[in-house]
Coordinates of C-alpha atoms in Angstrom, one line a residue:
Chain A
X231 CA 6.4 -19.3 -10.0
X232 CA 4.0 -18.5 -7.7
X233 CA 0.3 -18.9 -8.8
X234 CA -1.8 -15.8 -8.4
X235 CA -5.8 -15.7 -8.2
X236 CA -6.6 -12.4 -7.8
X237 CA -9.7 -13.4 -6.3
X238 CA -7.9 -13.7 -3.0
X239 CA -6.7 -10.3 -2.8
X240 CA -6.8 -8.7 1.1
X241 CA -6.9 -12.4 2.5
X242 CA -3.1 -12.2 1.8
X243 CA -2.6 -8.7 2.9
X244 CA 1.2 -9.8 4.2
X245 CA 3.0 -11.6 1.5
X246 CA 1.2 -8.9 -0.9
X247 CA 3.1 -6.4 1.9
X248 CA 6.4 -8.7 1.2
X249 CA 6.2 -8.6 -2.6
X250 CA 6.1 -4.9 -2.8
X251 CA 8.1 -4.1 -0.5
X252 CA 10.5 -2.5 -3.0
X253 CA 7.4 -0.1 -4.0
X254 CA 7.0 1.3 -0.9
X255 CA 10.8 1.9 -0.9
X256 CA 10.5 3.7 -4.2
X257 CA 7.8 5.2 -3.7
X258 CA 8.9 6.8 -0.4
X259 CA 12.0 7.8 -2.3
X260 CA 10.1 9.4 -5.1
X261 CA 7.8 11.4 -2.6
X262 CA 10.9 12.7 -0.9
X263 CA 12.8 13.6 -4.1
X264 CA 9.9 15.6 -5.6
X265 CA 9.2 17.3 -2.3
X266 CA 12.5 18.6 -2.1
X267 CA 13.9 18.5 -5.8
X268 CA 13.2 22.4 -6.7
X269 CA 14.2 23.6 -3.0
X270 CA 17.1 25.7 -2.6
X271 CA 17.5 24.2 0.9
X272 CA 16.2 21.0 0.2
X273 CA 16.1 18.6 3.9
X274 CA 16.9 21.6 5.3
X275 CA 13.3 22.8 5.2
X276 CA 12.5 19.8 7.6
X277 CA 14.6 21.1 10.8
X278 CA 14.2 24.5 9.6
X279 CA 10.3 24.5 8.9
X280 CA 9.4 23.3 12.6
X281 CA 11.9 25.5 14.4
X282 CA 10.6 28.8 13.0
X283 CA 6.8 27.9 13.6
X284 CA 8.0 27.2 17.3
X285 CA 9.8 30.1 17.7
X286 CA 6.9 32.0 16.2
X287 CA 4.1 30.6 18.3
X288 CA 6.8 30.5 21.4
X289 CA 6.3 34.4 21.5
X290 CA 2.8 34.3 20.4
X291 CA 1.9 32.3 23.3
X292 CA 4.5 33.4 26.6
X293 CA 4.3 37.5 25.3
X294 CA 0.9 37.6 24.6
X295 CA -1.6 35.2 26.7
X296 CA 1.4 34.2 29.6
X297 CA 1.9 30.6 29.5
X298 CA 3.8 29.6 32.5
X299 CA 4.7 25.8 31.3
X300 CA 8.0 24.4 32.1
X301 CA 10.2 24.9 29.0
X302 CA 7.7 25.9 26.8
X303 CA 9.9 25.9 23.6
X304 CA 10.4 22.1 23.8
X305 CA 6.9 21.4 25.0
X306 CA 5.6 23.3 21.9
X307 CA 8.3 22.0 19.3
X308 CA 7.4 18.4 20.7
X309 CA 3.5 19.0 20.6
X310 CA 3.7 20.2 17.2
X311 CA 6.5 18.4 15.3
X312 CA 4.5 15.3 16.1
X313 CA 0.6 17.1 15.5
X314 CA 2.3 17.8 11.8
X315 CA 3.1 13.8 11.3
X316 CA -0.3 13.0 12.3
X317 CA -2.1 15.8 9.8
X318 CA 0.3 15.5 7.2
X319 CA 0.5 11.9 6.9
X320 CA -2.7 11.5 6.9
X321 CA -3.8 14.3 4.2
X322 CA -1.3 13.2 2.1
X323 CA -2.7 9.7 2.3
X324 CA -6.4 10.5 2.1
X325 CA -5.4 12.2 -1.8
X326 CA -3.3 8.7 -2.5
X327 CA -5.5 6.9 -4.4
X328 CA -7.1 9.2 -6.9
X329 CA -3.5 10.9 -6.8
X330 CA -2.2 7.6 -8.4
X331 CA -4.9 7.1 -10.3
X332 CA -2.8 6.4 -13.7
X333 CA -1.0 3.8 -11.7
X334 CA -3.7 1.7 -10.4
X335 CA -5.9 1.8 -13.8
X336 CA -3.3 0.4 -15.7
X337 CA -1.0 -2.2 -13.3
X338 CA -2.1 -4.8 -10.4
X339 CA -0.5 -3.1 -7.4
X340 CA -1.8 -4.2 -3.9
X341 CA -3.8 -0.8 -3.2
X342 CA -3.0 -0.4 0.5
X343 CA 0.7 0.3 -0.5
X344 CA -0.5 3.7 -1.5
X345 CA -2.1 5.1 1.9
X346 CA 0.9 3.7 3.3
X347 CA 3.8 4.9 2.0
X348 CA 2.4 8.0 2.2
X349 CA 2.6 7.4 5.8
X350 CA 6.1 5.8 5.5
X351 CA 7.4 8.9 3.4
X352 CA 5.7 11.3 6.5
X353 CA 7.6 9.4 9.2
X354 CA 11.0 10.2 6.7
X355 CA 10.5 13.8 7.5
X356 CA 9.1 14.0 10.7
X357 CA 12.2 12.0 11.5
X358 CA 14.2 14.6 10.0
X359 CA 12.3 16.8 12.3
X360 CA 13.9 15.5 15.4
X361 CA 16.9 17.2 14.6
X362 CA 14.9 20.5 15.2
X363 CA 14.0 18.9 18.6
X364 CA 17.4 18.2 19.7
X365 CA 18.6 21.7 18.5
X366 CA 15.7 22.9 21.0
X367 CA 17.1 20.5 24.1
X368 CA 20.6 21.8 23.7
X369 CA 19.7 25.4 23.1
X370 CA 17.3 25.5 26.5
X371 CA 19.8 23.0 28.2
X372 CA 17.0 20.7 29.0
X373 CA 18.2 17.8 30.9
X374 CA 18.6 14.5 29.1
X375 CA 16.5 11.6 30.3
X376 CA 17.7 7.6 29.6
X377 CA 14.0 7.5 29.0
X378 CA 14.7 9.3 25.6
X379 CA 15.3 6.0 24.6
X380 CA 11.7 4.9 24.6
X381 CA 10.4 7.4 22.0
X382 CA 10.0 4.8 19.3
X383 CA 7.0 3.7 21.4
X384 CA 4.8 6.6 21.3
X385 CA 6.2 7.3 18.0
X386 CA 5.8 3.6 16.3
X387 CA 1.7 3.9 18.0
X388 CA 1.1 7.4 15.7
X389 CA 2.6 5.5 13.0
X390 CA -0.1 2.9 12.8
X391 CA -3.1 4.9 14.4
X392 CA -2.1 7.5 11.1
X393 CA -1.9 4.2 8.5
X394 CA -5.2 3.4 10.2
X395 CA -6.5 6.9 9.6
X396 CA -5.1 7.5 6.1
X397 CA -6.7 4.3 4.9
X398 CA -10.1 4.9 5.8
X399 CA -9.6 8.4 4.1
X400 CA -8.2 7.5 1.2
X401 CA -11.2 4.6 0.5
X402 CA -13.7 7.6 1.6
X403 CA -12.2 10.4 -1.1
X404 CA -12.6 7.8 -3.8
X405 CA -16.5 7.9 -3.5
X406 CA -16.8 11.6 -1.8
X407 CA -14.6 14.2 -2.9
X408 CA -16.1 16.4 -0.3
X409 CA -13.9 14.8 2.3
X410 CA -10.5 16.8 0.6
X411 CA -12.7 19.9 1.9
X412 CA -13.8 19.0 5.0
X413 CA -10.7 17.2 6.3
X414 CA -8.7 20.7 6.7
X415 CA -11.4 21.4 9.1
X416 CA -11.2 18.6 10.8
X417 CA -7.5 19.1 11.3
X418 CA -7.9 22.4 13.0
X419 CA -10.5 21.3 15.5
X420 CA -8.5 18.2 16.5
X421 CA -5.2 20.5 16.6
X422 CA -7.5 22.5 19.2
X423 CA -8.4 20.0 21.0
X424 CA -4.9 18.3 21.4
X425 CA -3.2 20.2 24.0
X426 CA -0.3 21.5 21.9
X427 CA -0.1 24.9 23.3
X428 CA -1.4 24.7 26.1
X429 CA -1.6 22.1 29.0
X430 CA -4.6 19.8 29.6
X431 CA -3.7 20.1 33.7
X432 CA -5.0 23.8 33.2
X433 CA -8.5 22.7 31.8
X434 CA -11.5 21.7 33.6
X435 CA -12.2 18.2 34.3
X436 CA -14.9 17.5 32.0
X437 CA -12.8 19.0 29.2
X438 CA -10.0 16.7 30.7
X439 CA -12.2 13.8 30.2
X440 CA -13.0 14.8 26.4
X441 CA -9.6 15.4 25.7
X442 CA -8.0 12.1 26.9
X443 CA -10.8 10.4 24.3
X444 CA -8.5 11.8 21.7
X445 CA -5.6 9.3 20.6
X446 CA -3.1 11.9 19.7
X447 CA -2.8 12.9 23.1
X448 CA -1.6 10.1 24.4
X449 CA 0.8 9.7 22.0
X450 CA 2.2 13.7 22.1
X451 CA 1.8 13.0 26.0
X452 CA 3.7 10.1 26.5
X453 CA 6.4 11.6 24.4
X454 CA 7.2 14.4 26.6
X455 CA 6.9 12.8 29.8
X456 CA 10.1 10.3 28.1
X457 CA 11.7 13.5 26.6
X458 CA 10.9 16.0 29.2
X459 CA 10.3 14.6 32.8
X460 CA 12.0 11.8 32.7
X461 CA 9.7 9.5 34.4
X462 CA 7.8 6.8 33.4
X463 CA 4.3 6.8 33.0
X464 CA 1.9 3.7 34.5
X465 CA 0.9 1.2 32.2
X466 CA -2.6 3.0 31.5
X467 CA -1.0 5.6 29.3
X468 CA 1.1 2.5 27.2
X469 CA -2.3 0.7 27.3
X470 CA -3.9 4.2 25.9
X471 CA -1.2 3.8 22.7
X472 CA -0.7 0.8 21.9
X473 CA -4.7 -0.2 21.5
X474 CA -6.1 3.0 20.1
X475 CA -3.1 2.4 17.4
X476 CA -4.2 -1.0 16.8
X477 CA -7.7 -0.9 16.9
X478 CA -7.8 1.8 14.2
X479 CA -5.1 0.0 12.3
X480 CA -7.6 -2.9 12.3
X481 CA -10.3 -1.2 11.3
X482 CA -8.5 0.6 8.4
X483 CA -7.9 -2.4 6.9
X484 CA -11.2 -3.7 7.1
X485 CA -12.6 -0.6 5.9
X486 CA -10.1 0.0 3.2
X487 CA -10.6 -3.8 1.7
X488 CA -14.2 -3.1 1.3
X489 CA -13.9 -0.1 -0.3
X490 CA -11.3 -1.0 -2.9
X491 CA -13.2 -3.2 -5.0
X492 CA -14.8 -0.3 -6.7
X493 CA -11.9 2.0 -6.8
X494 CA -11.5 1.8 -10.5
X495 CA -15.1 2.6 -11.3
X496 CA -14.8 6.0 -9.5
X497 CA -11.2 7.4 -10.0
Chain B
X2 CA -11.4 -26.4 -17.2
X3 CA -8.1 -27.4 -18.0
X4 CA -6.3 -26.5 -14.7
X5 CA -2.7 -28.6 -15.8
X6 CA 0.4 -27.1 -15.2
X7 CA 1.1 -25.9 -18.4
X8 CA -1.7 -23.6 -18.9
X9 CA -0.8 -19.8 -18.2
X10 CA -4.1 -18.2 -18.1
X11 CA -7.5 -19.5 -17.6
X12 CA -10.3 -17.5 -17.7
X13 CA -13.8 -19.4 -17.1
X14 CA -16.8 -17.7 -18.0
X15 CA -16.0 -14.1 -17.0
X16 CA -18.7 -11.3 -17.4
X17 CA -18.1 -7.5 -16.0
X18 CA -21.1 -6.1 -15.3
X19 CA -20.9 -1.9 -14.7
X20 CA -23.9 0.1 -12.9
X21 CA -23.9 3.2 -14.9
X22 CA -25.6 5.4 -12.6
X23 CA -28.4 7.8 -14.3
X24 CA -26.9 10.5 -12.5
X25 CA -23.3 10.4 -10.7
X26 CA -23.1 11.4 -7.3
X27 CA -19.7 12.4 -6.0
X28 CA -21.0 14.7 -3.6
X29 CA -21.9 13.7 0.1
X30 CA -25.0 15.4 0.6
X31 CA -26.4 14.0 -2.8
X32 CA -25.9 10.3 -2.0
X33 CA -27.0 10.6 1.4
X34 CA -30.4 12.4 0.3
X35 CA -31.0 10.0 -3.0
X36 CA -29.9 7.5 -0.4
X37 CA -32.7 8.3 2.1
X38 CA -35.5 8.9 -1.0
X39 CA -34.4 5.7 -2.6
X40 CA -33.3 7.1 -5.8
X41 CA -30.4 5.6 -6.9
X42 CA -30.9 4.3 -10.0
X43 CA -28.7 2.6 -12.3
X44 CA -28.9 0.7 -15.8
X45 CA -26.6 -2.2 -16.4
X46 CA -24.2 -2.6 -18.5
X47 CA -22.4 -5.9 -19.5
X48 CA -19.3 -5.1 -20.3
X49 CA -18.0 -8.6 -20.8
X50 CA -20.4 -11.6 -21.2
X51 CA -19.4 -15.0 -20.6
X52 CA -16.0 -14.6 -22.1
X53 CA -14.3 -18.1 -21.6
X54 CA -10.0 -19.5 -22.9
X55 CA -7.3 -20.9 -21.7
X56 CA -3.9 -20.1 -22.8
X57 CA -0.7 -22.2 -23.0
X58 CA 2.2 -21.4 -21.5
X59 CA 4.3 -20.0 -24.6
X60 CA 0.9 -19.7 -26.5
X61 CA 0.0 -16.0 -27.8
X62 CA -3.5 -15.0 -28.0
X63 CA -4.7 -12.0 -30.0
X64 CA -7.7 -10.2 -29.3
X65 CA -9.9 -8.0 -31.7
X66 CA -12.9 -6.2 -32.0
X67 CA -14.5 -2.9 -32.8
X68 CA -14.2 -0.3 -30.1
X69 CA -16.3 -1.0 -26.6
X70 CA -16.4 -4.4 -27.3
X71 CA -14.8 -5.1 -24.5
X72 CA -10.9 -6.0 -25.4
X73 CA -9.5 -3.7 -22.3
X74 CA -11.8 -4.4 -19.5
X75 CA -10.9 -8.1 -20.6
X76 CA -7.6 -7.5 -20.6
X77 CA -7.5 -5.4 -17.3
X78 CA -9.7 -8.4 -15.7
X79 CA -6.9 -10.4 -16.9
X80 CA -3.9 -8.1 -15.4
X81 CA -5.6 -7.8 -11.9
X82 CA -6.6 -4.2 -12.2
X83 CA -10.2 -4.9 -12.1
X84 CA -12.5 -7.8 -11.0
X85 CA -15.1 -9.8 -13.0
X86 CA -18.8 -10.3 -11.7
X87 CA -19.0 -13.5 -12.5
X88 CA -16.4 -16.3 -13.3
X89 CA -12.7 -16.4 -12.1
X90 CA -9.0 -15.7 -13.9
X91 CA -6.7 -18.1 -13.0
X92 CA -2.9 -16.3 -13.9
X93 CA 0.1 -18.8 -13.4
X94 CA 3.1 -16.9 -13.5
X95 CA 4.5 -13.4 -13.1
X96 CA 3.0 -10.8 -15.7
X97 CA 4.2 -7.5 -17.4
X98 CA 1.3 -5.8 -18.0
X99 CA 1.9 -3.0 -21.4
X100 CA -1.6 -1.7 -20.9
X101 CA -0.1 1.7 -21.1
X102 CA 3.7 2.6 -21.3
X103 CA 5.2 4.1 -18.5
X104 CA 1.9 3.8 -16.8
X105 CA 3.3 4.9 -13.0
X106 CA 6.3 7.1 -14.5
X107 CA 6.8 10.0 -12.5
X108 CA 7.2 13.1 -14.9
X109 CA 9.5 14.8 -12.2
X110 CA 12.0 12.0 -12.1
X111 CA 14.8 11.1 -14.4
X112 CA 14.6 7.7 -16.2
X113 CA 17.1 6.5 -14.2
X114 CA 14.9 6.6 -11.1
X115 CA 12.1 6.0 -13.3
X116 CA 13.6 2.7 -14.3
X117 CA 13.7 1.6 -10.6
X118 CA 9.9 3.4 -9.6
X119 CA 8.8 0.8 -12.5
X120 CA 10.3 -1.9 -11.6
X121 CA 9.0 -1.9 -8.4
X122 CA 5.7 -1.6 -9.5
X123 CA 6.2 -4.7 -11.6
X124 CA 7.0 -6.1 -8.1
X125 CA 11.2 -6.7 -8.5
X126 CA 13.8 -4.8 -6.1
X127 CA 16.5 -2.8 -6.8
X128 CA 19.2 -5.4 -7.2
X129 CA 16.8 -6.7 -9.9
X130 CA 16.8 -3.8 -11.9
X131 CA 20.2 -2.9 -11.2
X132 CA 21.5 -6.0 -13.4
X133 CA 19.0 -5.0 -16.4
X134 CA 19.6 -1.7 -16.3
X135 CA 22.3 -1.3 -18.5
X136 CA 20.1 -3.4 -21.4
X137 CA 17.0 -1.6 -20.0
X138 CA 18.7 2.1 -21.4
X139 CA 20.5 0.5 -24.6
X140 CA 17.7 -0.7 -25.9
X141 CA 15.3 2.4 -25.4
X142 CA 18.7 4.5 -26.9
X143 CA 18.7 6.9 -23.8
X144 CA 22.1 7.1 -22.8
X145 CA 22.1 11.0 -23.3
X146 CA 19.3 11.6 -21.2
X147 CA 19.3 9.1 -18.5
X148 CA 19.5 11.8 -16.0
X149 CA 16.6 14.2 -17.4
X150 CA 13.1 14.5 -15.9
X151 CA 10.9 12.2 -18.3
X152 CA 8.3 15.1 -18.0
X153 CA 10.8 16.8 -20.8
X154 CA 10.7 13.2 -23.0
X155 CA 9.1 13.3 -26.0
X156 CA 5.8 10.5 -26.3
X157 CA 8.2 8.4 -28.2
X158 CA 11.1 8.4 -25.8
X159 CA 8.5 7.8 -23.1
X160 CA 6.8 5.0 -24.8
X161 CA 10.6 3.4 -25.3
X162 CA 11.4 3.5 -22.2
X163 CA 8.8 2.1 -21.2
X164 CA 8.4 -0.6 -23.4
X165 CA 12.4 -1.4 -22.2
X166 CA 11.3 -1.8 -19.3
X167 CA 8.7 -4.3 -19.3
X168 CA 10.2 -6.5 -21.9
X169 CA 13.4 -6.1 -20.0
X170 CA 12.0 -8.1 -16.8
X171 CA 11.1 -11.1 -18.7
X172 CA 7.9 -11.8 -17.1
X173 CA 6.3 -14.5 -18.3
X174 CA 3.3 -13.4 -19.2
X175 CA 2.8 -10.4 -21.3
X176 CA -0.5 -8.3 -21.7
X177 CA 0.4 -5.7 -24.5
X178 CA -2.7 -3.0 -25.6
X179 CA -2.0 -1.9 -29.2
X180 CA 1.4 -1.1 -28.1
X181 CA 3.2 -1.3 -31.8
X182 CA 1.1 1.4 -32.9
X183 CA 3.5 3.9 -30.9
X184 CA 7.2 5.4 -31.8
X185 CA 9.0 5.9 -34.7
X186 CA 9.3 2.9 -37.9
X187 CA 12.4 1.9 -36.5
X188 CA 11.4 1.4 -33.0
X189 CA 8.2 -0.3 -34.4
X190 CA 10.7 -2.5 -36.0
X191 CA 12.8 -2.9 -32.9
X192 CA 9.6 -3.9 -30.7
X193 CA 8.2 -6.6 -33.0
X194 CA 11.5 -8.6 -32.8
X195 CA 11.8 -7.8 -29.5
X196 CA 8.5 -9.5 -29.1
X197 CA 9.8 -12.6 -31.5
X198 CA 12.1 -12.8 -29.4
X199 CA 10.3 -13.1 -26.3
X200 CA 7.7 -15.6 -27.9
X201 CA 10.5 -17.9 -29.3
X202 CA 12.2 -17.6 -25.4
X203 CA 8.4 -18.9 -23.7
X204 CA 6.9 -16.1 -22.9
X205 CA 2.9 -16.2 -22.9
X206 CA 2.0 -13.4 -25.3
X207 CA -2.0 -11.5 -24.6
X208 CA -2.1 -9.0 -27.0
X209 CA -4.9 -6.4 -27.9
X210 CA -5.1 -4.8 -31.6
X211 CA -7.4 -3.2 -33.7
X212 CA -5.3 -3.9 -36.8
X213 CA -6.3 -8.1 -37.2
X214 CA -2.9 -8.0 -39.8
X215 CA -1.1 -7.8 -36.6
X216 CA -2.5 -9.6 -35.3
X217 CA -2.4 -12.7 -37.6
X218 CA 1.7 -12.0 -37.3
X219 CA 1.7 -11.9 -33.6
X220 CA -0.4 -14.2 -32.8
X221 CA -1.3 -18.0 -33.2
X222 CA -4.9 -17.9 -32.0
X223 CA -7.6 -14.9 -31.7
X224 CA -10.7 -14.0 -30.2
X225 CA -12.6 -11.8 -31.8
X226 CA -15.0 -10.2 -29.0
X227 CA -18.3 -8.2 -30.2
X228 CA -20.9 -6.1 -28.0
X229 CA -18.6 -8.1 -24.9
X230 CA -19.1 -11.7 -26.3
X231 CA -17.2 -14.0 -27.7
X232 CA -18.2 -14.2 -31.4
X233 CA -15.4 -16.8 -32.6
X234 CA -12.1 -17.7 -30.6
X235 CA -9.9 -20.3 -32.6
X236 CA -7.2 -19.8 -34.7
X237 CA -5.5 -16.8 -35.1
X238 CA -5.7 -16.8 -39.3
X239 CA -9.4 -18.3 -39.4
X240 CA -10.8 -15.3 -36.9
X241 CA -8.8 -12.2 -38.2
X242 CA -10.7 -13.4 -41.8
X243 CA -13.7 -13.7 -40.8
X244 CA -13.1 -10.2 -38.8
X245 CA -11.6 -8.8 -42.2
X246 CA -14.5 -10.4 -43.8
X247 CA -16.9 -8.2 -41.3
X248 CA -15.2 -4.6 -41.6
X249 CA -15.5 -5.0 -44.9
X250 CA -19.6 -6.1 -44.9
X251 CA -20.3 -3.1 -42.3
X252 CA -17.8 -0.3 -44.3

């Protein structure tokens, strides 16, 4: 048997990841059962849920205020089915910790597993999601790129820049509660200023320049481009995911192994 | 210290010290002004003091004292879930950890999936569990209600289960918290052999109790903590007599 010093916790951050492995299995599973358990329609809420909010603010925005963008029902259903990953992933992981707060008091469990398979459980769905997408792409009979192929990209960049995210939060909302009300405002003003509904080409350049600062951009942008145009994008816009992805990933650990050492005094 | 392989847990001179802050501040805007005016104040507290043992592998070490002497946060520095101050816990081998049972249960699961949650916060997959499973559910009797939320258990079907489950695993070191004191006679009954059992197999037994009878039975040494320090640590019948001795002088 392996000897433990639990001294050295964070230092081994990957064989503790190997280890519980399992957990974040069950855990995932667990999350997914009880989202769904009293449901009438279960899954079907996850194709269902984004299609109606597209369909909703498809007429909302080309009856009311005109939008003139090229298939605007997949540019919306793309812009928001991935937005949702991003804010739901990382609000479910920001409440992780004191969530599970019965767990960690009582049992040694690597703490970052939380954070993350909250993550991990918010990729199920938003993978579930997709379906919603294709339903859009057959139903407009949008053109379909070989580049499709390369949506793990974009998508596997949002998946760490949101583990990044949700373990910075979930360290924070141990010490400051305040963060639970202050993050749905945060949410809003970065859905505004991620161009969901609207297109950044139609902004001004300065706003241009702020909104190509935000990381969930380029993720949501490079997305389309694969899905929707077809092309290939130059190497700044790769460049743009992969190291804002990694860089907060970095820093999220670093952040969250500080942090943890006094979880248990505060939850 | 003794550091030879046949030594399960060492702890050398741990003390837990807690900052119990005058006023708590959970709020932002609090901590950020008190922060600025340089009032954060706290008082110390030692928890723990100095608290040194080693325990064999196979050995089974009873711990007692009066309440808020210490016997959990010594035990949780021992299970992982908190770190000491000062001094180190050296832990050779996998550990079950009873500090609660069915600590990480979900109430909206069935006990089936329950059975699998646990053991994988225990750290063992589901091929693991799938071959104790069957002796997992006969021995907490819930055949009938494998497939019912535990949130519609009762506390002793609860504390069964879990209880199956972390003697089930066979760990090899096992960090019980007054854990008899729960469920029915006959499931008391049913643990403590359980635990013989276990003990007679190799398994390193930590166990916490306020009743030192049980702890004389359980266990072949003790330490009997007091205000966080160690007031005698030796053998198991010597220590719960002098303990006896005590509740008796202070009653």
């Amino acid at each position: 048997m392996a000897k433990s010093s639990f001294r050295i916790e964070g230092k081994t951050a990957l064989g503790h990841f190997l280890t519980y492995r399992p957990l974040i299995h069950e855990l995932v599973t667990r999350d997914l059962k009880v989202k769904y358990r009293r449901s009438f329609l279960g899954y079907v809420w996850s194709v269902l849920n984004p299609l109606l909010m597209m369909c909703l603010q498809a007429w909302v925005f080309t009856v009311i205020f005109k939008s003139n963008i090229e298939n605007y029902p997949l540019y919306l259903i793309i812009g928001n089915t991935l937005y949702t990953f991003f804010s739901e992933s990382t609000t479910i992981s920001m409440n992780s910790i004191i969530s599970n707060a019965g767990l960690i008091k009582k049992v040694y469990i690597p703490k970052f597993i939380l954070p993350i398979s909250s993550v991990v459980s918010s990729l199920v769905t938003t993978l579930f999601s997709f379906a919603a997408i294709v339903i859009v792409m057959i139903i407009t009979r949008a053109p379909v790129h070989w580049t499709i192929l390369l949506v793990w990209f974009p998508l596997l960049s949002m998946f760490l820049f949101n583990c990044g995210v949700g373990m910075i939060l979930s360290g924070l909302t141990v010490y400051f509660r305040d963060m639970q009300h202050l993050y749905g405002v945060v949410t809003l003003a970065l859905m505004y200023a991620t161009p969901i509904f609207y297109s950044i080409d139609a902004m001004t350049p300065e706003v241009q320049f702020m909104i190509r600062l935000n990381p969930i951009y380029h993720y949501i942008n490079l997305f389309r481009c694969l899905i929707m145009i077809g092309g290939v994008p130059g190497p700044n816009t790769w460049f743009a995911c992969i190291a804002s992805a990694t860089v907060t990933m970095i820093i999220g650990l670093m952040v969250f192994r500080k942090l943890q050492k006094n979880f248990l005094l505060h939850i | 210290m003794d550091t030879t392989e046949n030594t399960a847990i060492i702890a050398d001179h741990i003390s837990m010290k807690f900052n119990l802050a005058q006023e708590r501040t959970e709020a932002l805007k609090e901590y950020v002004i008190k922060k600025i005016k340089r009032q954060l104040h706290y008082t110390e507290f030692y928890a723990l003091r100095d608290v040194s043992f080693s325990l064999k592998k196979g050995g089974s070490l009873g711990i007692i004292g009066r309440n808020g002497s210490g016997k959990s946060t010594l035990l949780k520095c021992i299970a992982g879930v908190m770190f000491p101050t000062k001094g180190t816990v050296t832990v050779t081998g996998s550990i079950a950890p009873l500090i609660e049972l069915g600590a990480g249960f979900d109430p909206e699961l069935t006990a089936k999936e329950n059975v699998y949650l646990n053991g994988a916060v225990l750290g063992h997959d589901r091929a693991f569990m799938n071959e104790r499973f069957d002796e997992i559910i006969d021995f907490a009797e819930l055949w009938e209600f494998v497939d019912v939320p535990v949130k519609n258990y009762s506390s002793g079907m609860y504390a069964r289960l879990g209880f199956a489950i972390a003697t089930e695993i066979k760990a090899d070191v096992l960090i019980c918290d007054e854990i008899l004191s729960v469920g029915d006679m006959a499931f008391q009954q049913k643990c403590r052999k359980r635990m013989e059992e276990l003990l007679s197999g190799g398994t390193t037994l930590l166990y916490v109790g306020q009743d030192p009878q049980t702890v004389e039975e359980m266990c072949a040494e003790a330490l009997w903590l007091d205000h966080g320090r160690v007031r005698e640590y030796g053998d198991s019948y010597k220590v719960c007599g002098a303990y006896m001795d005590y509740l008796d002088e202070i009653s």
